[in-house]
Coordinates of C-alpha atoms and ligand atoms in Angstrom, one line a residue:
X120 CA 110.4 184.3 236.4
X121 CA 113.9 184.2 235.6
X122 CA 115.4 186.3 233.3
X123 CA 118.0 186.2 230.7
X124 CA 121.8 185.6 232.0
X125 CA 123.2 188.7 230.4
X126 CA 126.0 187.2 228.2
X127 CA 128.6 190.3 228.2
X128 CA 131.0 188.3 226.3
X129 CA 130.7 185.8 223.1
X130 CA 134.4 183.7 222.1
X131 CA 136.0 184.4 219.5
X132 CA 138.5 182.8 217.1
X133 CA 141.8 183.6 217.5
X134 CA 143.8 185.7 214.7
X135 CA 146.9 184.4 213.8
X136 CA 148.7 187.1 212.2
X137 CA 148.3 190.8 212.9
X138 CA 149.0 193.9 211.3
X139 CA 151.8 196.4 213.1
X140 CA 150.7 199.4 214.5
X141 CA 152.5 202.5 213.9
X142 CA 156.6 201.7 213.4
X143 CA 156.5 199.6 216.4
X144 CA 157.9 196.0 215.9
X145 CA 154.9 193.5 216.3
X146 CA 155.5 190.5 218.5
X147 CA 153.1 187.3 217.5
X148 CA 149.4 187.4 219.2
X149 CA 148.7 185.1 222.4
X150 CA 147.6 181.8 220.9
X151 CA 144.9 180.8 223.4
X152 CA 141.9 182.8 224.3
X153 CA 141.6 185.2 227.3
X154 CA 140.0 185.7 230.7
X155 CA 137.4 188.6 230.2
X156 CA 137.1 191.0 232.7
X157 CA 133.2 191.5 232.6
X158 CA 131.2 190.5 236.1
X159 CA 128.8 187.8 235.3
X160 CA 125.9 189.1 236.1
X161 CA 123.2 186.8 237.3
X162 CA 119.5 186.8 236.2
X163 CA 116.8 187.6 238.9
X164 CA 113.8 187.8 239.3
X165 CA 111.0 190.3 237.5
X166 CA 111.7 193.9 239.0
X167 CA 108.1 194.9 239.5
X168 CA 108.0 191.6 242.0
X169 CA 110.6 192.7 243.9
X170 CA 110.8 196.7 244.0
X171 CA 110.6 197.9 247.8
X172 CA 107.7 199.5 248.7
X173 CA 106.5 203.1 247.8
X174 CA 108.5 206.2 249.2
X175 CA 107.8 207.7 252.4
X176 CA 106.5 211.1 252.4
X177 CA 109.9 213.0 253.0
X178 CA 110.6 211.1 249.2
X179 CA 108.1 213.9 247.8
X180 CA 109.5 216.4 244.9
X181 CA 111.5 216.3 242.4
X182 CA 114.8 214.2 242.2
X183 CA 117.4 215.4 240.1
X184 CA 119.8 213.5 238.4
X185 CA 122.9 216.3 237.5
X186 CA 125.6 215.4 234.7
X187 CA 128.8 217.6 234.3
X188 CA 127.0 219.1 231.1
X189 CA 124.1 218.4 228.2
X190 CA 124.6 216.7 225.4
X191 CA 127.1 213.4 226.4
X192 CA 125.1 210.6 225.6
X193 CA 127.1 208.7 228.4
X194 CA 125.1 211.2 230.9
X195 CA 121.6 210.4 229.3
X196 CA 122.4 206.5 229.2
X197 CA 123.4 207.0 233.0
X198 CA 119.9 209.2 233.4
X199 CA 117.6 206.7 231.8
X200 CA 118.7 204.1 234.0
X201 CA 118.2 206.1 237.0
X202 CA 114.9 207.1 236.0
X203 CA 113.6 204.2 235.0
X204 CA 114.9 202.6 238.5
X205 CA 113.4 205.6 240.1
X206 CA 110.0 206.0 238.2
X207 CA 109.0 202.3 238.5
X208 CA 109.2 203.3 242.6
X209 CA 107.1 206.2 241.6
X210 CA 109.6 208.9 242.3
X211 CA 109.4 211.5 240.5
X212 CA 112.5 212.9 238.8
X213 CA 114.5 215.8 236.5
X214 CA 117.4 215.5 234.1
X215 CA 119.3 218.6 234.8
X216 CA 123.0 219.4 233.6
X217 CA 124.2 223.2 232.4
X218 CA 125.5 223.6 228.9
X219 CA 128.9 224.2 229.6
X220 CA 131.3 222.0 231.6
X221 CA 132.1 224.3 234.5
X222 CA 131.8 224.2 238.5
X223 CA 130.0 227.9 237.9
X224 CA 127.4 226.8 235.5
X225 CA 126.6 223.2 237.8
X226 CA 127.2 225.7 240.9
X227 CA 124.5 227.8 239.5
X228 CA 122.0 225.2 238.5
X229 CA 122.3 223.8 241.8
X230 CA 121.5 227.4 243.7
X231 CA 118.3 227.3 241.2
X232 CA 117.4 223.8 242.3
X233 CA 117.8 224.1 246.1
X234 CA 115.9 227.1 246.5
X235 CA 113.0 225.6 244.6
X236 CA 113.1 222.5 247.1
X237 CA 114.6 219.3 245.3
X238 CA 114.1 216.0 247.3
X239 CA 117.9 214.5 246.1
X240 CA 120.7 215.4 243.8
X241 CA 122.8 213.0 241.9
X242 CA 125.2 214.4 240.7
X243 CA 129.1 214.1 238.6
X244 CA 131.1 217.1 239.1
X245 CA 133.2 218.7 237.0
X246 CA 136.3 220.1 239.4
X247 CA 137.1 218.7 243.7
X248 CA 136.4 222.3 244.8
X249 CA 134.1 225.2 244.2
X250 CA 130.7 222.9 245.6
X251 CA 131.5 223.6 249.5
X252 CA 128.8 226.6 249.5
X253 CA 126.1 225.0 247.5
X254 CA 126.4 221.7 249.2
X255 CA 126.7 223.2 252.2
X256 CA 123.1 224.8 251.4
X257 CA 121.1 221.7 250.3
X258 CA 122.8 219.9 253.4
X259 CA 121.1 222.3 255.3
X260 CA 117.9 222.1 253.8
X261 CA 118.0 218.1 254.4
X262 CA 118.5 217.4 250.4
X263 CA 120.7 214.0 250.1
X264 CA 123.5 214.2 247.8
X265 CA 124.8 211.2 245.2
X266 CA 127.8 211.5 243.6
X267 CA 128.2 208.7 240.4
X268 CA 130.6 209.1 237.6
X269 CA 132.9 212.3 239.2
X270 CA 133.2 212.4 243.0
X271 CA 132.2 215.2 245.0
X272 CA 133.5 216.5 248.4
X273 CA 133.2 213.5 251.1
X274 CA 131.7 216.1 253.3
X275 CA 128.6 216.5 251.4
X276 CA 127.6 213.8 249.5
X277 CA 126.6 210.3 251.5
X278 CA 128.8 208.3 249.4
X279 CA 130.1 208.3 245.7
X280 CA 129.0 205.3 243.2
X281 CA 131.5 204.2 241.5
X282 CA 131.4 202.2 238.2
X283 CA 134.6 200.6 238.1
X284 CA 138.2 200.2 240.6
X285 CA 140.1 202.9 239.2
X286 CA 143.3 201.3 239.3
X287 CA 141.4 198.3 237.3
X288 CA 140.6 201.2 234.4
X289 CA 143.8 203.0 234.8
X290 CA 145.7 199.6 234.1
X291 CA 143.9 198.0 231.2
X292 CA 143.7 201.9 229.4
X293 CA 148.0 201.6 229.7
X294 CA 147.6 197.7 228.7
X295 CA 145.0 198.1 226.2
X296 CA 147.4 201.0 224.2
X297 CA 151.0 198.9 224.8
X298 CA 148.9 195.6 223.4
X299 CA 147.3 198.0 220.4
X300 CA 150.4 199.3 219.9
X301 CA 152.2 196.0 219.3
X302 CA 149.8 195.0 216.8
X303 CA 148.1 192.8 219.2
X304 CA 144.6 191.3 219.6
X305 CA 142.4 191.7 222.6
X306 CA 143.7 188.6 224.4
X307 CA 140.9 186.2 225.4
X308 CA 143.1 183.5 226.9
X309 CA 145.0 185.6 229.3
X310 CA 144.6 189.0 231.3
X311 CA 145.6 191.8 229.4
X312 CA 148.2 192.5 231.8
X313 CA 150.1 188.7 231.2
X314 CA 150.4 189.9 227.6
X315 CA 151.7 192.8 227.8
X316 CA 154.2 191.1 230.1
X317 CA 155.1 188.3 227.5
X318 CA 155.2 191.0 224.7
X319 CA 157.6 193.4 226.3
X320 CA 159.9 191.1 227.3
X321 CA 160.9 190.1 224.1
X322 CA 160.3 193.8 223.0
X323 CA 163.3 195.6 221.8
X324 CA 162.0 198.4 219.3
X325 CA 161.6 202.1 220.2
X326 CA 159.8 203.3 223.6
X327 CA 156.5 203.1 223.1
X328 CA 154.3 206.8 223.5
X329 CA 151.3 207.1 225.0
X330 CA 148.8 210.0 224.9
X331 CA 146.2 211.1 226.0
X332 CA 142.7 212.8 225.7
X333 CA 141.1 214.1 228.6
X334 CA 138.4 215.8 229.8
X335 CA 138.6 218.7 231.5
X336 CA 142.1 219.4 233.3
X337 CA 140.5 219.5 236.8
X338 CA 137.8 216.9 236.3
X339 CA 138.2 214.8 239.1
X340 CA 137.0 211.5 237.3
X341 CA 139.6 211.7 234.6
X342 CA 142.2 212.5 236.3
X343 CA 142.3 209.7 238.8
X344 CA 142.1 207.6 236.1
X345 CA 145.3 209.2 234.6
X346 CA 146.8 209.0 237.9
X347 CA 146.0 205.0 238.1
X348 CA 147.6 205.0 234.4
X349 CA 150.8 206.5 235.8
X350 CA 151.0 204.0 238.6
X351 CA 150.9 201.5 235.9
X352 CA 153.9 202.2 234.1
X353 CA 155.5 202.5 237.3
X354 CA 155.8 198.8 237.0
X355 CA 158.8 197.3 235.8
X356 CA 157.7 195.6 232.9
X357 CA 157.2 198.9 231.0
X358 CA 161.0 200.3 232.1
X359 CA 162.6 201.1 228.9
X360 CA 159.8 200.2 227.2
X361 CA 156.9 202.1 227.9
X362 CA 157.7 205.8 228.5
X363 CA 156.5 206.6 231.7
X364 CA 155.2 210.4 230.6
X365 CA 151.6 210.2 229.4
X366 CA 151.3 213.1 226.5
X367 CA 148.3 214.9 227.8
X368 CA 145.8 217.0 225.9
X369 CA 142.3 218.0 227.1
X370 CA 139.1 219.0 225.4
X371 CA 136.9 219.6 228.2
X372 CA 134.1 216.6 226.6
X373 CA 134.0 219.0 223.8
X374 CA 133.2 217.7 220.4
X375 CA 134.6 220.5 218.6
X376 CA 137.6 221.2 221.6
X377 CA 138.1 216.8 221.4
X378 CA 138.7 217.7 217.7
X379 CA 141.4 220.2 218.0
X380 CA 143.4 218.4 220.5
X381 CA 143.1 214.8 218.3
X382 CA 144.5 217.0 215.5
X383 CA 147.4 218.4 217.5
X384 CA 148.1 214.7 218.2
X385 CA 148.2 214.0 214.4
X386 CA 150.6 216.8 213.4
X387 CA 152.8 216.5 216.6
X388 CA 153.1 212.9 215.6
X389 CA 155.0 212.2 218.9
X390 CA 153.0 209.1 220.0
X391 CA 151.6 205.3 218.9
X392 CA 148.3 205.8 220.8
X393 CA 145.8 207.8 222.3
X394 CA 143.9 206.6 225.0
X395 CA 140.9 209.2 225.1
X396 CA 139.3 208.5 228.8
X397 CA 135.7 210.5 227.6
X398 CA 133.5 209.2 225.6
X399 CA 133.5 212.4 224.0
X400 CA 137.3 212.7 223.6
X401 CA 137.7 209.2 221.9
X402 CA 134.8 209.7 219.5
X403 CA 136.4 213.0 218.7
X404 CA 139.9 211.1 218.0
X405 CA 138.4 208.4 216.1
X406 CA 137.1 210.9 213.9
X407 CA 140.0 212.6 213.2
X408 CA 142.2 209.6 213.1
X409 CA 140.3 207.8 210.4
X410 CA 139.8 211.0 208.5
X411 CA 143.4 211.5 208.0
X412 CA 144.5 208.0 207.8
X413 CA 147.0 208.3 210.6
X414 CA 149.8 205.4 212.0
X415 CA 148.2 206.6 215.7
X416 CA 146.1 204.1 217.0
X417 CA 143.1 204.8 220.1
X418 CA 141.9 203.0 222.3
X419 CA 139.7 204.5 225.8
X420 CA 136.5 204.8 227.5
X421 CA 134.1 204.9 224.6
X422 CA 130.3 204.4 223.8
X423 CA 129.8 201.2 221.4
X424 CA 127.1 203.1 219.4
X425 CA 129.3 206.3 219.1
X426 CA 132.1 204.3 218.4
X427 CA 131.0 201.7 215.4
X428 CA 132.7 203.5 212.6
X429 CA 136.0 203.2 213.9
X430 CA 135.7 200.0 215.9
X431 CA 135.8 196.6 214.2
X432 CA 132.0 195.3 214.5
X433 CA 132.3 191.6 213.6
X434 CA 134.2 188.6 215.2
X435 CA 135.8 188.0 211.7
X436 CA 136.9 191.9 211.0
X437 CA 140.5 192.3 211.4
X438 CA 140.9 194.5 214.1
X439 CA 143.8 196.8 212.8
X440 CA 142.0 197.9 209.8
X441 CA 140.0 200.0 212.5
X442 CA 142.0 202.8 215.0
X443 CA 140.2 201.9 217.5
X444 CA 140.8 197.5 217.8
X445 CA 139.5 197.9 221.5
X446 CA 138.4 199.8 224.4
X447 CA 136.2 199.8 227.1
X448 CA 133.5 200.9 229.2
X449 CA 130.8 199.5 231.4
X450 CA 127.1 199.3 231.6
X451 CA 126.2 203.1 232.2
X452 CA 122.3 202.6 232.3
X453 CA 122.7 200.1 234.9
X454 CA 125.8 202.6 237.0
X455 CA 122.8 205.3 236.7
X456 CA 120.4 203.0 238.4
X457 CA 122.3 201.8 241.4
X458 CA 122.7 205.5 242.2
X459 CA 118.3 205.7 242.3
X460 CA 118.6 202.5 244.4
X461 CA 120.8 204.4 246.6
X462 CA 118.5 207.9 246.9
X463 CA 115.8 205.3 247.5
X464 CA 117.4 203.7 250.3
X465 CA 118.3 207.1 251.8
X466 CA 114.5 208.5 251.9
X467 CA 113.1 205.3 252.8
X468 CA 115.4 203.3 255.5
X469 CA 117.7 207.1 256.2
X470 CA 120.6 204.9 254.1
X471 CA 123.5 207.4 255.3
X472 CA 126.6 206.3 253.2
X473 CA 128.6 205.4 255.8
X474 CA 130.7 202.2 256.1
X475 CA 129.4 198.7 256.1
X476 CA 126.4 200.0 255.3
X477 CA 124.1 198.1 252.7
X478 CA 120.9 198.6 250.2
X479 CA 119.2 196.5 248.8
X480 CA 118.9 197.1 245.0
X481 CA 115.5 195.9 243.1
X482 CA 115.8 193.5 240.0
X483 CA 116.6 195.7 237.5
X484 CA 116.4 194.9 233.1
X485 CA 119.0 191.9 233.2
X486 CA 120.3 192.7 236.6
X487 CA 119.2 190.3 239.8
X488 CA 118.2 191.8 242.9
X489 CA 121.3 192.7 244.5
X490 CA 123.0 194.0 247.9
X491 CA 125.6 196.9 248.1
X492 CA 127.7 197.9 250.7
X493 CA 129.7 200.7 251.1
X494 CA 133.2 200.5 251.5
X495 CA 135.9 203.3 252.8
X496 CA 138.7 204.3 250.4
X497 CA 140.6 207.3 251.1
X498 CA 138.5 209.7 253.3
X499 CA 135.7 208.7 251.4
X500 CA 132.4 206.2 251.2
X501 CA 132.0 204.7 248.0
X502 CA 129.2 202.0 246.5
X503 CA 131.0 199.7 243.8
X504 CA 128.8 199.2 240.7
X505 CA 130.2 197.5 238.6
X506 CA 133.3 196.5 237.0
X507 CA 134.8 197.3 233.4
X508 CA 133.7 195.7 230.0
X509 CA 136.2 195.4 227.1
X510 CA 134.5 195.9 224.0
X511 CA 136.3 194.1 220.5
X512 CA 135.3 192.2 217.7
X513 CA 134.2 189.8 219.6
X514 CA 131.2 191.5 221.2
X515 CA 130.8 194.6 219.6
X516 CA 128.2 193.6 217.6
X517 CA 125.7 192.5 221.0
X518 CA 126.7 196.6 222.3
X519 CA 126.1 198.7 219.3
X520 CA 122.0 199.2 220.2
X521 CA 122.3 198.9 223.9
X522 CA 124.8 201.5 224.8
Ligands
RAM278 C1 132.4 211.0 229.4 C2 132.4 211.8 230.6 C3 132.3 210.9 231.9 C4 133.2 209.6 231.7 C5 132.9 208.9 230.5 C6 133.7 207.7 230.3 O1 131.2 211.0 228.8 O2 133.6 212.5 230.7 O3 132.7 211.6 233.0 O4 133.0 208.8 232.8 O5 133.1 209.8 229.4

């Protein structure tokens, strides 16, 4: 039976006339509506149909799923979608992530975990080094290693899945602030980058500050992001415009750390907007924003649900009466369950991660059964889940309950 096309993106009406952000001069809106950048994602058929058969015995004990630390709602959401993927193949698997967000404490976990014989590890780091003895140690004892979300070493892990190009998220983070800044709309009828083009080319008002709320200073996620956010205002488009130095801050996907850096933000009052790349961070800022009523405006990597309150959540809501018009993310239950698809491939068929490789991934919710192969970047093997959503006005209102 077919299932339902997932519709990641409804139309919306265009808005004439928009509000400036900060003391930046506002340039009109685009007047037709924009290319998305959502993957259509087809329907398929029902996932019990078409899961691959039963794990062989060397699939036995537990699989653990490891995010950088508990309580980030973007590492359960990642988690359920693994473990469903996984349980409905009768796998049987652990949710296991240290309080803090350290190497030690995941370095520590992971000693615990190997000793007691785990069959996999998924896993999102939180720094590039500081794994080479631990990984070395399940590698020996013949445990497969994931990475998804925050790469680890190339030497250990088969392959990394990636949710998103990271020069695709590093762009349309730099885009999405320049275009918030400017007192523009998401554009519907044009990439994001064509706007900001045909906006800053008739832009003549102060260089435009961007800063930003990280993570952790050595996650590696995060920071290639910021790194493909730097190669965007390489471009020449930004020259003069754009300053090129990113104002960086980080609080370590912190609540309370995310706090004090957003308020820092506020009473340095040195830039327009924050893009926060955490879902922790941008909740944080949004908070802090909207509580003192600043000129700063946010956009990021955020969860809808987490994000409501300072989000516009209706097609009709101006967006600029929110800090946060738009940001974006992409579908993390779905990211989780690519990365049980790969574990399964590796215990069943002795998937290995390396290039041109492919698994076959079950139907999964809304997803179609669907084939990935592994691609080199770097020194690397990566799997390529997905690509990014923007979430607006538009569309909020279909993500609130489902991420
Ligand atoms: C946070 C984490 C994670 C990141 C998301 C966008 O929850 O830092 O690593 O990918 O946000």
């Amino acid at each position: 039976m077919m299932k339902k096309i997932l519709a990641l993106m409804l139309s919306v009406s265009m808005i004439a006339g928009l509000a400036a952000c900060g003391s930046k001069e506002t340039e009109a809106p685009a007047e037709e509506p924009a290319q998305t950048e959502a993957p259509a994602e087809t329907g398929g058929d029902d996932a019990e149909a078409e899961a691959p058969a039963a794990p062989a015995a060397n699939g036995s004990g537990k699989h653990v799923f490891m995010f950088k630390s508990t309580g980030n709602k973007f590492g359960d959401l990642m988690y359920e979608g693994y473990s469903e993927y996984m349980s409905a193949l009768g796998y049987e698997t652990e949710y296991k992530s240290p309080a803090e967000t350290t190497v030690a404490a995941q370095v520590q976990m992971l000693d615990e975990l190997i000793t007691q014989g785990v069959a996999s590890i998924v896993i999102s780091t939180n720094g590039d080094t500081g794994y080479d003895e631990i990984f070395q140690k399940a590698k020996d004892a013949g445990i497969p290693i994931v990475s998804i979300d925050s790469e680890a070493s190339v030497d250990y892990r088969l392959a990394h899945i990636n949710q998103a190009e990271v020069q695709d998220i590093g762009s349309y983070l730099v885009q999405a602030a320049v275009l918030i800044t400017l007192g523009v709309d998401y554009p519907e009828d044009k990439t994001m980058e064509e706007a900001v083009a045909e906006q800053l080319g008739s832009y003549s008002g102060d260089e435009i500050v961007l800063g930003v709320l990280s993570a952790g200073i050595d996650t590696p996620v995060q920071n290639s992001w910021i790194a493909a956010m730097e190669t965007e205002l390489a471009k020449d488009m930004y020259k003069g415009k754009v300053s090129p130095e990113l104002d960086k801050k980080y609080g370590n996907d912190d609540p309370v750390e995310s706090t004090t850096q957003a308020n820092a933000f506020v009473a340095e009052a040195k830039v327009d907007c924050i893009i926060s790349p955490t879902t922790v961070g941008i909740a944080a800022a949004g908070q802090v924003l909207k509580g003192a009523n600043s000129d700063i405006k946010l956009t990021g990597l955020g969860l809808p649900s987490e994000m409501q309150s300072f989000m516009p959540n209706k097609a009709d809501d101006d967006a600029f009466a929110s800090v946060c018009p738009y940001m974006m993310l992409w579908d993390v239950i779905h990211l989780g369950a690519v990365a049980g698809a790969a574990i399964d491939a590796a215990i069943t068929n002795g998937w290995a991660g390396t290039d041109g490789e492919t698994f076959t991934m079950a139907a999964f919710r809304d997803y179609a059964e669907e084939d990935y192969s592994v691609y080199t970047q770097g020194d690397g093997t990566f799997v390529l889940a997905g690509t990014p959503y923007i979430f607006y006005k538009g569309n909020m209102a279909e993500w609130i309950d489902k991420l």
